[in-house]
Coordinates of C-alpha atoms and ligand atoms in Angstrom, one line a residue:
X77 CA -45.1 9.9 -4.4
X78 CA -43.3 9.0 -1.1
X79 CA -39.9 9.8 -1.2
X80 CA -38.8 6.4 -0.6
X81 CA -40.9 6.3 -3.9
X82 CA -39.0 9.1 -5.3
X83 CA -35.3 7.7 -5.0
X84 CA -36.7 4.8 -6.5
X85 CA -37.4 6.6 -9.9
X86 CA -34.0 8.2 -9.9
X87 CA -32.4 4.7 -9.7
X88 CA -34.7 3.7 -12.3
X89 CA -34.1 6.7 -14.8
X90 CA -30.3 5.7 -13.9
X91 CA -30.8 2.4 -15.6
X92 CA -32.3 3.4 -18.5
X93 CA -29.9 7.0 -18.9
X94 CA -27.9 7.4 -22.4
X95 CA -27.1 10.5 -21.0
X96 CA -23.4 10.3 -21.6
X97 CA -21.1 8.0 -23.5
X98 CA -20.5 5.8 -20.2
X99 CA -24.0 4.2 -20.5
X100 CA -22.8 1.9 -23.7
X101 CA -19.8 0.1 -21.6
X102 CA -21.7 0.1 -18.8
X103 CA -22.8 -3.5 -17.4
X104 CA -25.0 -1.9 -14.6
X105 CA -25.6 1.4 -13.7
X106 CA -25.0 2.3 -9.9
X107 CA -27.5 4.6 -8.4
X108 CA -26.3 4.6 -5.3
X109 CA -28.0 2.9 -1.7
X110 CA -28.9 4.1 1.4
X111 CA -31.8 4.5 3.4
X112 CA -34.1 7.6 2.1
X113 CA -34.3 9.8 5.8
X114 CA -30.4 9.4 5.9
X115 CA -28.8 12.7 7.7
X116 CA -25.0 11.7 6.2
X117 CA -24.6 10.9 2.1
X118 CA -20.8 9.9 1.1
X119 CA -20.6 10.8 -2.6
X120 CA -17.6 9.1 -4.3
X121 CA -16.4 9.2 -8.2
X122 CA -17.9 6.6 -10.0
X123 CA -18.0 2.7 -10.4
X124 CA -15.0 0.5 -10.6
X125 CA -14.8 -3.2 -11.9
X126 CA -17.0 -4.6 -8.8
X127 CA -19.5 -1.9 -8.8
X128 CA -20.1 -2.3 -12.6
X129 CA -20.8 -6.0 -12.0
X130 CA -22.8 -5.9 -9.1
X131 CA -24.7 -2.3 -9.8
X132 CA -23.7 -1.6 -5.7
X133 CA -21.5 1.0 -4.9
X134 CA -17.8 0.6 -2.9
X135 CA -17.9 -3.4 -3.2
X136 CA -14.3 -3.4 -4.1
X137 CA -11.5 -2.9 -2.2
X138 CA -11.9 0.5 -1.6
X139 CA -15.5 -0.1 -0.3
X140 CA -13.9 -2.8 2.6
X141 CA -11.5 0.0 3.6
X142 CA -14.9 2.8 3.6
X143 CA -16.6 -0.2 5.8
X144 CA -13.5 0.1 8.4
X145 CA -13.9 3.7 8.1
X146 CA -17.9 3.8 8.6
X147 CA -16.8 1.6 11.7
X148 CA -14.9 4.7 13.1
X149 CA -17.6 7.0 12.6
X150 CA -19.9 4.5 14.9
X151 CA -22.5 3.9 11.7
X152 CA -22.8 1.2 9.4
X153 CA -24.1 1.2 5.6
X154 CA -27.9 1.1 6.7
X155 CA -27.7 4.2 8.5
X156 CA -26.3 6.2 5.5
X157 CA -26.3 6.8 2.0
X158 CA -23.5 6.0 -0.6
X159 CA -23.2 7.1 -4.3
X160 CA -21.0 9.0 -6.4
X161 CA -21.1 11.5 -9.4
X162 CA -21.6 9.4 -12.3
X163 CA -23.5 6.4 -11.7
X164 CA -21.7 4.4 -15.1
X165 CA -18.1 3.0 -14.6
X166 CA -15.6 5.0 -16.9
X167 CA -13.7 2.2 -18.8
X168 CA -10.6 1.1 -17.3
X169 CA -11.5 3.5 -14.3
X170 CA -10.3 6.4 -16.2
X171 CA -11.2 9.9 -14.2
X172 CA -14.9 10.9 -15.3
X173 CA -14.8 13.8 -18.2
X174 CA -16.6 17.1 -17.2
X175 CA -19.4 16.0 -20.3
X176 CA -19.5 13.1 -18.2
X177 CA -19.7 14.9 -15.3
X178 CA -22.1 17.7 -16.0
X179 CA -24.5 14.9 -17.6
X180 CA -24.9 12.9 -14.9
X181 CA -25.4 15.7 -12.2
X182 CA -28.8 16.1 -12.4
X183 CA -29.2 12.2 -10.9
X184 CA -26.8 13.2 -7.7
X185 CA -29.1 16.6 -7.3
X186 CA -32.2 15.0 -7.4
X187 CA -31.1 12.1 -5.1
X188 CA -29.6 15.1 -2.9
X189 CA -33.3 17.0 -2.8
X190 CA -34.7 14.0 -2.1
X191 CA -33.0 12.8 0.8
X192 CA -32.3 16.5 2.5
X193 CA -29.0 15.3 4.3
X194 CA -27.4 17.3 6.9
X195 CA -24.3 16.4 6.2
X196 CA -22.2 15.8 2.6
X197 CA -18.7 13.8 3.1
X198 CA -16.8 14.0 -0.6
X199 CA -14.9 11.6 -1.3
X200 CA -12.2 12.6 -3.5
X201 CA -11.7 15.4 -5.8
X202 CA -14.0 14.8 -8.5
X203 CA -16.9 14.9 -5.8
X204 CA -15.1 18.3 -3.7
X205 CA -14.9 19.9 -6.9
X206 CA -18.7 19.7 -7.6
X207 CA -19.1 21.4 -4.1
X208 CA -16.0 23.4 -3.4
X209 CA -14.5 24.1 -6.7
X210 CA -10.5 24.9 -6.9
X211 CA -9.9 23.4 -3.3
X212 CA -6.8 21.8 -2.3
X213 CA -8.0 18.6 -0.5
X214 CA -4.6 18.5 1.6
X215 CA -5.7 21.5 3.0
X216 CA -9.0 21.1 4.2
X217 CA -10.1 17.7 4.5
X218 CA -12.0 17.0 7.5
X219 CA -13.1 20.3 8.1
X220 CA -16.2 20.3 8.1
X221 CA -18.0 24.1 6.0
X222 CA -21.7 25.3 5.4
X223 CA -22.5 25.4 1.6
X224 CA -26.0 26.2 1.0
X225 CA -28.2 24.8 3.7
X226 CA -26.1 21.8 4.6
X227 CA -22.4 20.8 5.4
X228 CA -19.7 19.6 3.2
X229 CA -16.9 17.3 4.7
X230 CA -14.0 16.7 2.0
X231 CA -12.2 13.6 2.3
X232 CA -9.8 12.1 1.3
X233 CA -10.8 8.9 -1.6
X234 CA -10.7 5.7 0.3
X235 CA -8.6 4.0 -2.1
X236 CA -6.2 6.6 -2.1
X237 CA -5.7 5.6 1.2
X238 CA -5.2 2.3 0.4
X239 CA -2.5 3.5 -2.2
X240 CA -0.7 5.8 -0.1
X241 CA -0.3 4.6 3.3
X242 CA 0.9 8.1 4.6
X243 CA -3.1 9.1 4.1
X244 CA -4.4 6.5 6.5
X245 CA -3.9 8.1 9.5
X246 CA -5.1 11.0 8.2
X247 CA -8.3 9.4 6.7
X248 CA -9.3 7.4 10.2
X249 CA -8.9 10.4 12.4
X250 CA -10.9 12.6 9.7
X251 CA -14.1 9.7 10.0
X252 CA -13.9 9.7 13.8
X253 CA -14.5 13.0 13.6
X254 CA -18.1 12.5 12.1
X255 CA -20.0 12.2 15.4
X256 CA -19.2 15.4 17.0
X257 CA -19.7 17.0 13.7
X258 CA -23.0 15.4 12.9
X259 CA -24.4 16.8 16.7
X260 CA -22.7 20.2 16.0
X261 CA -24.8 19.9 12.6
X262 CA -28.0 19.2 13.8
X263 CA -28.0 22.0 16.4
X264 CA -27.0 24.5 13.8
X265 CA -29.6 23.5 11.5
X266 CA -32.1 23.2 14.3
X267 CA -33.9 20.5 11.7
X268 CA -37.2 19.2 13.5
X269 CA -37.5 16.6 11.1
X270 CA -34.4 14.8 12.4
X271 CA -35.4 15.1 15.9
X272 CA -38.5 13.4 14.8
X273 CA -36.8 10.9 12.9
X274 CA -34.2 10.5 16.2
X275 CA -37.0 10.2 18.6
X276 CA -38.8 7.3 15.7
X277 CA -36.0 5.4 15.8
X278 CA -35.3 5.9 19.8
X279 CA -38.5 4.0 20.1
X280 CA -38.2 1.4 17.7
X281 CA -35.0 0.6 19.4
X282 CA -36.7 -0.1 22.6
X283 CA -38.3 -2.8 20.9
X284 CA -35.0 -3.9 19.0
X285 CA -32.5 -3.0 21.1
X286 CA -29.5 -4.5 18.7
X287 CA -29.9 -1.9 16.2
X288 CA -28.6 0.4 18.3
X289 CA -27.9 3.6 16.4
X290 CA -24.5 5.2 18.2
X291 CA -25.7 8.8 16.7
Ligands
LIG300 N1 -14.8 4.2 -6.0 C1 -15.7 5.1 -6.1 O1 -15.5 6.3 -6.1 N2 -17.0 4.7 -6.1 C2 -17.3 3.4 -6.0 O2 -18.5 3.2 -6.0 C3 -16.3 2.5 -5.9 C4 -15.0 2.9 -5.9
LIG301 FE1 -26.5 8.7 -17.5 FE2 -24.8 9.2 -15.6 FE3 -24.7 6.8 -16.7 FE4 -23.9 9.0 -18.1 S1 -23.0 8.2 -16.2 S2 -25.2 7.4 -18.9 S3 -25.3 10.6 -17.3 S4 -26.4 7.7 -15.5

């Protein structure tokens, strides 16, 4: 199985999961989307209203604002991946349980094996947790930390940006940030499968030069 192949499956054991209690309200399951060789995944909480609908994750409001936000980091939904920790939307958007939470993990981990990023950017506290339990998101959002053999970015959650206008700033500067931290990435991880993958699309772009890939 290719791996494309393999993120396929998980989407598909998604669908049909009764793993938790969020699979009876659910109208569609979100996997998640993104391309299978992407170096950055954004890993959110779960699906709101819009997601639930449309089985696509950040289609809502908050999902316009992480578009504006993708914008300042110079990348655009194909060249990343986007998901969250429980792939059923908690009714009403309450906060996902830690049943909930722990049942639904082994989805995120295989679609994490699978796709080998170099970079995690949480988004929110329910997604920081699962990678830097106890932190105090105030405190280190941004920065970027090696856990394991990749990098976690915290962030703040997109829409409680949108709530709390004080966060914006904070939130925009963090994703401008991304570039300079994906490069200082790379070169610690010294991953020869990227530079392949860099050097793929470096050619491809000769021949389309409008997808032009700012990392
Ligand atoms: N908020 C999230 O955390 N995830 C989504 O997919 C949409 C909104
Ligand atoms: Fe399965 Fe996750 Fe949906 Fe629960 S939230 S039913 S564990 S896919």
């Amino acid at each position: 199985m290719t791996a494309e192949e393999t993120l396929s499956a998980i989407a598909q054991e998604v669908s049909a999961c009764t793993k938790c209690v969020l699979h009876e309200t659910r109208k569609k399951s979100v996997p998640g989307d993104g391309p299978v060789n992407a170096e950055i995944m954004f890993i959110g909480e779960g699906p709101g209203f819009h997601e639930n609908e449309q089985g696509h994750p950040f289609v809502g409001a908050a999902g316009k604002f992480l578009d504006q936000l993708l914008a300042q980091a110079g990348v655009t939904r194909a060249d990343v991946w986007i998901g969250n920790v429980v792939k059923c939307r908690p009714p009403g958007n309450r906060d996902p349980l830690p049943d909930e939470l722990e049942a639904c993990d082994v989805h995120l981990e295989a679609q994490i094996k699978t796709i080998n990023p170099s970079i995690i950017v949480t988004l929110g506290r329910f997604s920081m947790n699962k990678f830097i339990p106890g932190a105090k998101i105030s405190a280190i959002h941004g920065e970027m930390q090696k856990i394991g053999d990749r990098y976690i970015i915290p962030m703040f959650h997109p829409a409680a940006a949108l709530h709390q206008a004080a966060l914006k700033p904070s939130i925009l500067a963090d994703f401008a940030r991304l570039p300079d931290q994906l490069k200082e990435a790379r070169a610690a991880l010294g991953r020869k499968d990227v530079v392949e993958k860099i050097k793929e699309t470096a050619v491809q772009q000769d021949n389309k030069p409008k997808q032009l890939n700012l990392f």
